[in-house]
Short mmCIF file of C-alpha atoms in Angstrom, two decimals:
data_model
loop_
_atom_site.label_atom_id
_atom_site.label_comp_id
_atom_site.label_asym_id
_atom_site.label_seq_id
_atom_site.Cartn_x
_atom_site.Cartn_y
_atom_site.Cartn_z
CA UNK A 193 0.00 0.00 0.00
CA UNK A 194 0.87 3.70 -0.88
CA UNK A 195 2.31 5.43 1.75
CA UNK A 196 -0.08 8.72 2.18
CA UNK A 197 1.68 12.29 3.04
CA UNK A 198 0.57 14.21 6.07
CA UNK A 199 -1.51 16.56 3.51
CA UNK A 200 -3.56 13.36 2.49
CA UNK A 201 -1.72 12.90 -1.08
CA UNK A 202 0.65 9.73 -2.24
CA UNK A 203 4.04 10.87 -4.21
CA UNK A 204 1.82 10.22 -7.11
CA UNK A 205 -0.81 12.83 -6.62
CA UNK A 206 1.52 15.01 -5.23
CA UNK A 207 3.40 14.86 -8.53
CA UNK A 208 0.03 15.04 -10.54
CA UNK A 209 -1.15 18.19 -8.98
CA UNK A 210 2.07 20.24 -9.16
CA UNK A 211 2.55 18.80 -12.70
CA UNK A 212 -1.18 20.03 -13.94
CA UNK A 213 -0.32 23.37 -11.77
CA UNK A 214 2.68 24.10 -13.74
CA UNK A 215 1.05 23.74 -16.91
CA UNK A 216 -2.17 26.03 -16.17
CA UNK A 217 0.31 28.57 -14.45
CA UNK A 218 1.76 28.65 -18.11
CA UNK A 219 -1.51 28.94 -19.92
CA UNK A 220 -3.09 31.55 -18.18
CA UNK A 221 0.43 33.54 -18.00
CA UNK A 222 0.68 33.11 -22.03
CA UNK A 223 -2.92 34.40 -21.92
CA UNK A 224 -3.05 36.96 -19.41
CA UNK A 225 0.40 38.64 -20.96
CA UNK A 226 -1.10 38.38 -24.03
CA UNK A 227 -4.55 40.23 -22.71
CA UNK A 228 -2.21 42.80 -20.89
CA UNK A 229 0.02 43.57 -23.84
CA UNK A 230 -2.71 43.42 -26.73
CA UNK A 231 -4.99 46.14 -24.11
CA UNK A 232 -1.42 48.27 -23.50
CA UNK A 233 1.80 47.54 -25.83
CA UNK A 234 0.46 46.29 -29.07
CA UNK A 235 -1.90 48.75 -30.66
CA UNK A 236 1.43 51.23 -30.74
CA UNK A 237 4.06 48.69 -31.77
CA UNK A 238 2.50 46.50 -34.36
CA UNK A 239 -0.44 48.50 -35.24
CA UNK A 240 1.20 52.10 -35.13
CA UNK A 241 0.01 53.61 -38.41
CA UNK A 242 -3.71 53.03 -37.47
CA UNK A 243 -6.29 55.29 -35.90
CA UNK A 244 -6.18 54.90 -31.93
CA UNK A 245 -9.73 52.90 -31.85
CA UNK A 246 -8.82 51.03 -34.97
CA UNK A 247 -5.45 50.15 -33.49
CA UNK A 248 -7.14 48.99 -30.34
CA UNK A 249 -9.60 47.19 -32.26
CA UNK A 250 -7.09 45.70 -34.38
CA UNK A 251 -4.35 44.37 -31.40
CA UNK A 252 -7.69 42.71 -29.29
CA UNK A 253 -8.68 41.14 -33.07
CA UNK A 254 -5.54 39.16 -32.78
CA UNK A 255 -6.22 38.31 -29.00
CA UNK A 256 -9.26 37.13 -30.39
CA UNK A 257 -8.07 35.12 -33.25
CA UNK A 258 -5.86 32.92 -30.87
CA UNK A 259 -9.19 31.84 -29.28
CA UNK A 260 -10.34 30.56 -32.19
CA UNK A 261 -7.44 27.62 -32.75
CA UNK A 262 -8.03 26.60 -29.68
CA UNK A 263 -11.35 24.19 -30.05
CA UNK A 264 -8.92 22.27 -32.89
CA UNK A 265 -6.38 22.08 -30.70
CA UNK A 266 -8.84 20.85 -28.05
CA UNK A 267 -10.18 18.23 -30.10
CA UNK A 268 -7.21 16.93 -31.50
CA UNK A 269 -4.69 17.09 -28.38
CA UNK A 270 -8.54 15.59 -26.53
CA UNK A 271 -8.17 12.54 -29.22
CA UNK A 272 -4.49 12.20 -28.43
CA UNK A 273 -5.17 12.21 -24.08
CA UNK A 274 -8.02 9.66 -24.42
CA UNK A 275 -6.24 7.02 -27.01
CA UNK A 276 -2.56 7.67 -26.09
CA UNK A 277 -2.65 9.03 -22.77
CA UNK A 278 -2.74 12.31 -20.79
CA UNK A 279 1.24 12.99 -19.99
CA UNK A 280 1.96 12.91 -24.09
CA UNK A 281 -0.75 15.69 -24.37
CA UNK A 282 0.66 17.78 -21.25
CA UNK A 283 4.41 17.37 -22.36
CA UNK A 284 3.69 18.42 -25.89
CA UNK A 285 1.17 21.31 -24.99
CA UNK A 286 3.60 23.12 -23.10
CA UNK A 287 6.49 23.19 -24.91
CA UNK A 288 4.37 24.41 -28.07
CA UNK A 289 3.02 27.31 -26.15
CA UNK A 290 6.50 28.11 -24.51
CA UNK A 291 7.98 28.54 -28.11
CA UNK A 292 4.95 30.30 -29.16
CA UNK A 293 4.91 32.94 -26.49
CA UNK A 294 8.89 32.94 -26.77
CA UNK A 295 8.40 33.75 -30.49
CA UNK A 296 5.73 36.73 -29.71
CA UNK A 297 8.57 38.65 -28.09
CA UNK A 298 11.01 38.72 -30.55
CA UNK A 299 8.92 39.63 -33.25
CA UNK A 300 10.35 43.38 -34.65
CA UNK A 301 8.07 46.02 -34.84
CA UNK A 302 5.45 47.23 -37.64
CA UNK A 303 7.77 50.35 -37.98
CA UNK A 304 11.00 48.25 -38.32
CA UNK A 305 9.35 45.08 -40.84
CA UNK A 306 5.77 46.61 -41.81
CA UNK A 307 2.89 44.46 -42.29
CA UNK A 308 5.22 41.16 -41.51
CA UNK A 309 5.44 42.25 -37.87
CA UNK A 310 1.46 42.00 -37.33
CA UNK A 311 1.36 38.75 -39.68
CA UNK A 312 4.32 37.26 -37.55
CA UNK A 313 1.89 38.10 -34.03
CA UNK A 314 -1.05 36.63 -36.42
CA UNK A 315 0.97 33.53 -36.28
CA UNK A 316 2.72 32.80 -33.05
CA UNK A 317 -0.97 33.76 -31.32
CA UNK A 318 -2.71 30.99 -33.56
CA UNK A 319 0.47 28.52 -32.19
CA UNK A 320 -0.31 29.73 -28.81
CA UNK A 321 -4.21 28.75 -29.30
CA UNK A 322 -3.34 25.05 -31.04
CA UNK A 323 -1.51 24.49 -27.86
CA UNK A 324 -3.21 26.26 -25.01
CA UNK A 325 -6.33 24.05 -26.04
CA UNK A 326 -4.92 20.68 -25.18
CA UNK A 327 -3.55 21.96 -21.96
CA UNK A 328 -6.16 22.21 -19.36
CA UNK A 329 -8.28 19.25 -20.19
CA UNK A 330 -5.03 16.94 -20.05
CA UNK A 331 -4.47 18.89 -16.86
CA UNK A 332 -7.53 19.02 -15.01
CA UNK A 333 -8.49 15.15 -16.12
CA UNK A 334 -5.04 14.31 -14.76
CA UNK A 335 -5.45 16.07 -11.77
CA UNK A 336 -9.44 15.09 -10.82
CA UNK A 337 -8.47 11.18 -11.85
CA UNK A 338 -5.56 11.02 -9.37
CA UNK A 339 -7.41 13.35 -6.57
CA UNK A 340 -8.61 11.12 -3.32
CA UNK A 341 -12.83 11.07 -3.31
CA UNK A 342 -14.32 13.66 -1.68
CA UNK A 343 -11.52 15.97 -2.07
CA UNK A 344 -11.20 15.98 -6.12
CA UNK A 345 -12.60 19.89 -6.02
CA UNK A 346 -9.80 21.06 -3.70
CA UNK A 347 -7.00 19.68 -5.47
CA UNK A 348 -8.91 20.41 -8.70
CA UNK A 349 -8.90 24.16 -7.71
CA UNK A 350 -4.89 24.17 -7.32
CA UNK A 351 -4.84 24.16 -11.28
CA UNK A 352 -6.49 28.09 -10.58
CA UNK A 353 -4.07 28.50 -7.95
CA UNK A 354 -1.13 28.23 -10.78
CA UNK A 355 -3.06 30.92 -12.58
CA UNK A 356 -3.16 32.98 -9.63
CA UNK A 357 0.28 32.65 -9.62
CA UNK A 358 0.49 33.69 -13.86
CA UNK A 359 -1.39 36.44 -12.66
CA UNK A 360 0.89 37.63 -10.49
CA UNK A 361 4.54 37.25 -12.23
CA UNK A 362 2.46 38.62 -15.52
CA UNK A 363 1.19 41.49 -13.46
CA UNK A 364 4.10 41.96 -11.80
CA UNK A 365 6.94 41.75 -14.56
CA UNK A 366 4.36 43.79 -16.91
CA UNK A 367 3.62 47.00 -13.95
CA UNK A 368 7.69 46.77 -13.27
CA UNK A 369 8.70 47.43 -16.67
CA UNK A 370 5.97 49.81 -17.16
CA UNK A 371 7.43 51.76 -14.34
CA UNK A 372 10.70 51.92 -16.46
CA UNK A 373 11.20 55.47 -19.28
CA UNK A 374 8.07 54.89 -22.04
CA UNK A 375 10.11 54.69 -24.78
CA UNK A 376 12.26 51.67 -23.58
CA UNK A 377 9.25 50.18 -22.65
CA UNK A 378 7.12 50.14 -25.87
CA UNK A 379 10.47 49.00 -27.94
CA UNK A 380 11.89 46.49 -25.70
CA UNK A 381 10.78 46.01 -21.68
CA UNK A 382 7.58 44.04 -23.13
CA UNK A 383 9.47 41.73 -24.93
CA UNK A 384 11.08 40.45 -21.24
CA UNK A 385 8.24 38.46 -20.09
CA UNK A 386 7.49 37.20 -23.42
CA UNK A 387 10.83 35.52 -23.85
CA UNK A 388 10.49 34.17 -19.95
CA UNK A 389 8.00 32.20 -21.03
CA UNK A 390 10.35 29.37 -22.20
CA UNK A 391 12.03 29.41 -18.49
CA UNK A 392 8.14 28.40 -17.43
CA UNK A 393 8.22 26.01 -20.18
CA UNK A 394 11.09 24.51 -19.19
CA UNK A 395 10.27 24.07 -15.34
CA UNK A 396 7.24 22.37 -16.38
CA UNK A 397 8.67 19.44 -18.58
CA UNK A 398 10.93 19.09 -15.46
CA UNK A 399 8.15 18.52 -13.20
CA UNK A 400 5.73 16.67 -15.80
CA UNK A 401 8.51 13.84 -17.36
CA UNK A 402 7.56 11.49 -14.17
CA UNK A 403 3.72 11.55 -14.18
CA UNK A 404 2.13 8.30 -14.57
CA UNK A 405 -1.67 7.93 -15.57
CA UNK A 406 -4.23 6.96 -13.61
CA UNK A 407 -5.79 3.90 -12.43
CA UNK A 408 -9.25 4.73 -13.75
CA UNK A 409 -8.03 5.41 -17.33
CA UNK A 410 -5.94 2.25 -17.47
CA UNK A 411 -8.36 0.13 -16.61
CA UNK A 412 -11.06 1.75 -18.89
CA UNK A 413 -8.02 1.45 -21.71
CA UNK A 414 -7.41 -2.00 -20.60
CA UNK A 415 -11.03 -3.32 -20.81
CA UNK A 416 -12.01 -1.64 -24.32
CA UNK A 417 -9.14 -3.59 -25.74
CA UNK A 418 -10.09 -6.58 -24.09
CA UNK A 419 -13.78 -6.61 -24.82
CA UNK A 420 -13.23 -4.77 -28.99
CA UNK A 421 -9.51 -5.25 -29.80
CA UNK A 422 -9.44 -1.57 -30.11
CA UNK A 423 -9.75 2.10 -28.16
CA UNK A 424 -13.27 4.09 -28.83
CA UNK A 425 -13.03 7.35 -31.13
CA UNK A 426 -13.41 10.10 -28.10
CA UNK A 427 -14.92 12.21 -30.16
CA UNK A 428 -17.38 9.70 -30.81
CA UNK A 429 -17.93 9.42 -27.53
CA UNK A 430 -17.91 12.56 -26.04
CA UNK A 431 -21.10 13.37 -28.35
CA UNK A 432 -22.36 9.77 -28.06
CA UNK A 433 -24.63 11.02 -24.79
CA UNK A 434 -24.73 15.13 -26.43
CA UNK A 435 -26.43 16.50 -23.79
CA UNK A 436 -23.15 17.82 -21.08
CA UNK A 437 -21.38 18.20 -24.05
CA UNK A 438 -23.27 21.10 -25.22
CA UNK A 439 -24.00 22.19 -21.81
CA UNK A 440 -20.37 22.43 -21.29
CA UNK A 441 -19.85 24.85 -23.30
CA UNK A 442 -22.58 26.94 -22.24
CA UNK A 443 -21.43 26.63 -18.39
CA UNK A 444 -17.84 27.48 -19.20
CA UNK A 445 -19.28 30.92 -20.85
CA UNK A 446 -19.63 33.00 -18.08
CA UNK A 447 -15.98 31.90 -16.57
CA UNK A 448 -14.72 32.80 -19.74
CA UNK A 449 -15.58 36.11 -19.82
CA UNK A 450 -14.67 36.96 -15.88
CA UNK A 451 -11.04 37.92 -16.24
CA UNK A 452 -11.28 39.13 -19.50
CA UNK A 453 -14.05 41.48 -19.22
CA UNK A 454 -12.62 43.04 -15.72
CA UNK A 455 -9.04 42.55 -16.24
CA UNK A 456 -8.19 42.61 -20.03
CA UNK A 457 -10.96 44.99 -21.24
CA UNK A 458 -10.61 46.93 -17.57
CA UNK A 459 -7.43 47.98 -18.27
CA UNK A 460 -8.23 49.20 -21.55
CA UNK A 461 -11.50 51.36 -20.46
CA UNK A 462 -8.76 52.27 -17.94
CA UNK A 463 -6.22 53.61 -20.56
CA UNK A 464 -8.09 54.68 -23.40
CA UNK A 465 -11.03 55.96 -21.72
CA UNK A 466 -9.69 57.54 -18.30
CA UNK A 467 -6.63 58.68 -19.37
CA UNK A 468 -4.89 56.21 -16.82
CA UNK A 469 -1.14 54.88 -16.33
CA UNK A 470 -1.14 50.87 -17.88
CA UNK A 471 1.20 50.63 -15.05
CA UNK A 472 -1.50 50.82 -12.40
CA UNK A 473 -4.17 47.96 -13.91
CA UNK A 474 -0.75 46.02 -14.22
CA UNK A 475 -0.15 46.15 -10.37
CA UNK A 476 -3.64 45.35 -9.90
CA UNK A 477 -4.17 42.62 -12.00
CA UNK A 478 -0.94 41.40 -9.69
CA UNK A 479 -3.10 41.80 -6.73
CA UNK A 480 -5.77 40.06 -8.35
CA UNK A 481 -3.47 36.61 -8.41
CA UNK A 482 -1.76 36.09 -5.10
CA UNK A 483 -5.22 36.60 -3.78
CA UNK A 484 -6.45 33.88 -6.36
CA UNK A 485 -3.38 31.78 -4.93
CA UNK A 486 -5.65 31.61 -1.50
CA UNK A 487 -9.17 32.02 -3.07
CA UNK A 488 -9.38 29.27 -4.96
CA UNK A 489 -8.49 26.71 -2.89
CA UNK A 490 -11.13 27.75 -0.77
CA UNK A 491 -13.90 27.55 -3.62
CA UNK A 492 -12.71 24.35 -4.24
CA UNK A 493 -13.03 22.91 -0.71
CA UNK A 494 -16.00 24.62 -0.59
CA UNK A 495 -17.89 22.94 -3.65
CA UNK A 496 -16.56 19.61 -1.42
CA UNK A 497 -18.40 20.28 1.22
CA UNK A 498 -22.01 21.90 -0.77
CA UNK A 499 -21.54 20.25 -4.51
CA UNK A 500 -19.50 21.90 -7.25
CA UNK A 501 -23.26 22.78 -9.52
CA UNK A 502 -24.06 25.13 -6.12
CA UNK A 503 -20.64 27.25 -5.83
CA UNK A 504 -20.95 27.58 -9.60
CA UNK A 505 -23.90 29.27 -9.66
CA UNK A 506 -23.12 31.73 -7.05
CA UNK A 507 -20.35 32.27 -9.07
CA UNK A 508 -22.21 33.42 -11.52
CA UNK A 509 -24.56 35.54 -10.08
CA UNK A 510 -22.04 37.22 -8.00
CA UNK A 511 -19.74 38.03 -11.18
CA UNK A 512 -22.68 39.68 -13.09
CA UNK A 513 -23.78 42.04 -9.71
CA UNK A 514 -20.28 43.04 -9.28
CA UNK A 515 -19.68 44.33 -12.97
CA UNK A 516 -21.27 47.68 -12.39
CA UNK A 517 -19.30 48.39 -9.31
CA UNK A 518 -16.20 46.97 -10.75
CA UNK A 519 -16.36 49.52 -13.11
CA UNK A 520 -18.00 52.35 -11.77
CA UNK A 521 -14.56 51.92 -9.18
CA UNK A 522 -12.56 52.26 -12.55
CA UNK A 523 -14.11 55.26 -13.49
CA UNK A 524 -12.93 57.58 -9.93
CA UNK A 525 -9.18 57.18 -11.66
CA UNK A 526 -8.54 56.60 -7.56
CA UNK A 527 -5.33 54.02 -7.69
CA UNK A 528 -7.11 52.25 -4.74
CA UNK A 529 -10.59 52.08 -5.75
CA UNK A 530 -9.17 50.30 -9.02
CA UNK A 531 -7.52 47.66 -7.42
CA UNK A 532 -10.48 47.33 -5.33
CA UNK A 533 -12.60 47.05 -8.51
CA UNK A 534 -10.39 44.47 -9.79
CA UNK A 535 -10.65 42.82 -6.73
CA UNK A 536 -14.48 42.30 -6.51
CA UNK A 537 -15.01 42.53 -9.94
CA UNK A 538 -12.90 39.64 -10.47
CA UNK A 539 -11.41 37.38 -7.05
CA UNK A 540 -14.25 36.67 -5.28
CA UNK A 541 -16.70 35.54 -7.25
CA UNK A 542 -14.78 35.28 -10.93
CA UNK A 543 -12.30 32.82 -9.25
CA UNK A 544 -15.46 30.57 -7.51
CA UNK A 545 -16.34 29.88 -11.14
CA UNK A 546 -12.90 28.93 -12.57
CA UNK A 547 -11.90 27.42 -9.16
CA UNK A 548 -15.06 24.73 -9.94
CA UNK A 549 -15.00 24.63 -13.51
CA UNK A 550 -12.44 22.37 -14.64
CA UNK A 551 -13.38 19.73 -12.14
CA UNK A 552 -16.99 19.71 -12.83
CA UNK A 553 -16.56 19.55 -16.47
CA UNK A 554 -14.48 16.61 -16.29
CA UNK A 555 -17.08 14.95 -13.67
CA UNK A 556 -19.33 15.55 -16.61
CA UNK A 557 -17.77 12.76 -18.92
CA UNK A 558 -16.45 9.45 -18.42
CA UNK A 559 -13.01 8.00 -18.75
CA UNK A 560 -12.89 7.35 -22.30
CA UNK A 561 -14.00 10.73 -23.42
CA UNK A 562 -12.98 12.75 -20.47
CA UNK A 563 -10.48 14.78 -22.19
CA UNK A 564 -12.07 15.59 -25.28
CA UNK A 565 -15.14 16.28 -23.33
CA UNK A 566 -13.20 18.37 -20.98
CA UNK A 567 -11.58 20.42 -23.81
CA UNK A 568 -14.69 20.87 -25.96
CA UNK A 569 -16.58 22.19 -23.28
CA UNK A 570 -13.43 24.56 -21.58
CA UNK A 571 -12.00 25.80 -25.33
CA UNK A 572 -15.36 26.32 -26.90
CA UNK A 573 -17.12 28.56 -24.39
CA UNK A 574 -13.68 30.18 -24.22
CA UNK A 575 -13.39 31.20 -27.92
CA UNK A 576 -16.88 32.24 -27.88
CA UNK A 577 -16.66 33.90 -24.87
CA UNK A 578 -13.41 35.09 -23.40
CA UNK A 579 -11.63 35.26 -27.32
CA UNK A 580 -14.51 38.11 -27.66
CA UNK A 581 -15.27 39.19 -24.75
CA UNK A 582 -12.76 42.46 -25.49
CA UNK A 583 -13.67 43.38 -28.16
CA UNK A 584 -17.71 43.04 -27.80
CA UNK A 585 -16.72 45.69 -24.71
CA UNK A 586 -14.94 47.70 -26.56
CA UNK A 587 -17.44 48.16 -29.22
CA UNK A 588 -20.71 48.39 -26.74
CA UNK A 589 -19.05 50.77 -24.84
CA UNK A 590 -17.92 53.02 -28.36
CA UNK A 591 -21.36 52.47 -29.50
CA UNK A 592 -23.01 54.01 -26.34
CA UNK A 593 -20.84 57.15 -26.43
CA UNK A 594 -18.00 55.79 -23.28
CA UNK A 595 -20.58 54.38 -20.70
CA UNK A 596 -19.93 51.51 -19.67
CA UNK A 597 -23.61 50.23 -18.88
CA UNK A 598 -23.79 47.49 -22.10
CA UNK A 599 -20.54 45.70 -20.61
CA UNK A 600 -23.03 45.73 -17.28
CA UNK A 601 -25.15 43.79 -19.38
CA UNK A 602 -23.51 41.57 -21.69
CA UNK A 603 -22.15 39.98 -18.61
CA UNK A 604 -25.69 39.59 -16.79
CA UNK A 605 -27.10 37.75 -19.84
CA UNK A 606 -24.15 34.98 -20.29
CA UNK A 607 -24.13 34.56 -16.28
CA UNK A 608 -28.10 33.75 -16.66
CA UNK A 609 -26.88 31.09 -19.80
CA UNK A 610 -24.26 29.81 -17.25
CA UNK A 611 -26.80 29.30 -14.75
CA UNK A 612 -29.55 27.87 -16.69
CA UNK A 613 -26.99 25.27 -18.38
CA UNK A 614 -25.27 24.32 -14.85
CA UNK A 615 -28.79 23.20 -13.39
CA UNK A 616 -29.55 21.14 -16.52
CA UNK A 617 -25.89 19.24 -16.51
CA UNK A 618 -25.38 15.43 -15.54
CA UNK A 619 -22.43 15.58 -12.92
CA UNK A 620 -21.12 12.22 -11.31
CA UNK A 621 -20.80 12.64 -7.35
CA UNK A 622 -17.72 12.42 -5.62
CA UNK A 623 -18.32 9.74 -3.35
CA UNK A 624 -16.53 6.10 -3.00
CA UNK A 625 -18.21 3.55 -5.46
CA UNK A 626 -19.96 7.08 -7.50
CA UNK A 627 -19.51 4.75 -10.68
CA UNK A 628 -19.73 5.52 -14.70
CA UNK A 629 -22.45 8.41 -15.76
CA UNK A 630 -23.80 6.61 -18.78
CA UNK A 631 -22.58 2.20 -19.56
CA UNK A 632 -19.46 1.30 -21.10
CA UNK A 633 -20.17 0.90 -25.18
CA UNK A 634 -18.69 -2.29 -25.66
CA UNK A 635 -19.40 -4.96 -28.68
CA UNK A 636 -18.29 -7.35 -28.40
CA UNK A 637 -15.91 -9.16 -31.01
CA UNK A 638 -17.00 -11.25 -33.53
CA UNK A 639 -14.36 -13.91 -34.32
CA UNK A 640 -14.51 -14.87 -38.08
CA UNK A 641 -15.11 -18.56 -39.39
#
């Protein structure tokens, strides 16, 4: 028998969760840099010659457009964790997106290589989606398989504490730099945490090259071979029993937009509308993750104790009341009433939503679709949701002459889908003996005469 640590995990599921942490620590610091750069840096170095709106428009177009790769890469890196296994999907993902964010910040500007320089972002951002979409449902699948029962949302939730922790070196390296003359800045300081995105990389295939897969998906593997001679089509699968597939990508809606409509398009109402430092969004959006360190954790052990569908929901009810005051807070230009915005725009309930998320999507599928499931469901919603989310603000709020009372909203009406679609989804308990959601399709083989 396994010896079990003092914190209730074997070696193993120690491993697992600090291997799935690293990974989602990378994703959401790719992401958030990108959101962060796109909102402050972008629209004047590869997008110079434009009109200031069209500029902005144009730099959170590309943001967008990296959302869009992602369901492909979902799918097929899904295909590749449920037939080959999970650690091929979470080694490969995270190297791919370490070379693409590497590759973002060396790219010269529009003033030094014209239209290549925007082409060349065009690129690298569609590398960073392929990859980005295989990584959290190889991660969170990982993590919820090897998780002890009963405490699978906890250790779930420590995938959202590795974004906290994005959040906060992204924040942090970004509002440093920032601090540093403009001109320096805008033509090289940005590229710094761009190209430290391969030292991330690097960590994580460090930490990743022991994980071993878990029981439950060896033994599914093991008795589909047995019982067919072969391993299902996931994709088949996952939209064998349509109904949480669809619904997962409705739930995963509102937590899509959450950090991207109060952090990324924050920032810019913050710049282009107030006439604000970047600098001081940067700091807060720092802020915002070492508190999501602590936060989500909590969430997590929380939808233990009351079920993950319940913490869910008040996640998304809280997110769309606090919109208005997030941004009403924005709009005093008060340092400290910003970072409070952030704060309850964003940590307390945001963070309940992607603190549950991950976990409850992958207690939505079984073994031999889990990761496709996972992925459709997580990269969907976020493509339509958080890959537009920015620029649906930014137009709304053009469109009604600077107030920001559409983004108010816009985010009411996709918290009512998430709600709606979380009370209608099949989720398998997390209790001993909880068993398969829907039977095993198995033929069996028919030997030839």
């Amino acid at each position: 028998m396994a010896t079990v640590a003092s914190s209730g995990l074997t070696p193993k599921q120690r491993k697992t969760v600090a291997g799935g942490a690293i990974g989602t620590l990378i994703e959401y610091y790719d992401y958030y840099l990108y959101g962060l750069a796109s909102a402050a840096v972008f629209p004047a170095v590869f997008f110079s010659t434009e009109d200031p709106v069209i500029a902005q428009l144009s730099s959170f177009a590309t943001f967008a457009v990296g959302f869009f790769l992602r369901p492909v890469g979902g799918i097929v890196w899904g295909i590749i964790g449920d037939r080959v296994g999970r650690k091929v999907v979470l080694m490969s993902t995270v190297v791919g997106m370490g070379l693409a964010t590497t590759g973002i910040g060396l790219i010269p500007s529009d003033q030094a290589i014209g239209i290549a320089a925007p082409l060349l972002l065009l690129f690298f951002r569609l590398c960073q989606g392929f990859f980005v979409g295989g990584e959290m449902g190889g991660a969170a699948t990982m993590v919820v398989e090897a998780a002890p029962i009963g405490k699978k949302g906890l250790y779930g939730a420590f995938l959202i504490s590795g974004a906290g922790v994005a959040n906060v070196v992204s924040g942090g390296l970004m509002a440093g730099l920032g601090l540093t003359p403009g001109s320096w800045f805008i033509e090289w300081g940005w590229r710094i945490p761009f190209v430290f995105s391969m030292v991330l990389a690097i960590a994580a295939v460090i930490l990743r090259r022991h994980l071993e897969e878990s029981e439950e998906f060896t033994t599914t593997t093991t008795l589909l071979i047995s019982a067919t001679g072969k391993k299902h089509n996931p994709l088949v699968e996952a939209f064998r029993h349509p109904k949480n597939t669809i619904l997962g990508i409705l739930i995963g809606l509102p937590q899509s937009i959450a950090g991207y409509v109060i952090l990324t398009y924050g920032l810019s109402f913050m710049v282009s509308n107030k006439n604000l430092p970047a600098w001081m969004g940067f700091a807060g959006t720092m802020i915002v993750g070492l508190l999501q360190i602590v936060v989500a954790p909590l969430w997590g052990h929380i939808s233990d104790r009351i079920g993950r569908r319940t913490v869910y929901v008040i996640g998304c009810l809280g997110f769309a009341a606090m919109v208005y005051p997030a941004f009403a807070l924005f709009s005093t230009g008060n340092m400290w009433l910003i970072w409070l915005g952030q704060i309850v725009g964003f940590v307390v309930f945001g963070v309940a939503m992607q603190a549950t998320l991950a976990t409850m999507l992958a207690e939505m599928f079984d073994p031999e679709a889990r990761t496709t499931g996972v992925n459709i469901g997580y990269q969907i919603s976020n493509t339509l949701g958080g890959g537009l989310a920015p620029i649906i603000c930014v137009a709304l709020v053009a469109a009604a002459g600077g107030a920001f009372w559409p983004v108010v909203v816009y985010a009411a009406v996709i918290a009512v889908v998430g709600v709606i679609a979380t009370m209608m989804a099949s989720i398998r308990p997390d209790v001993e003996g909880a068993g398969r959601l829907h039977e095993l399709a198995v033929a069996p083989r028919v030997s030839a005469d």
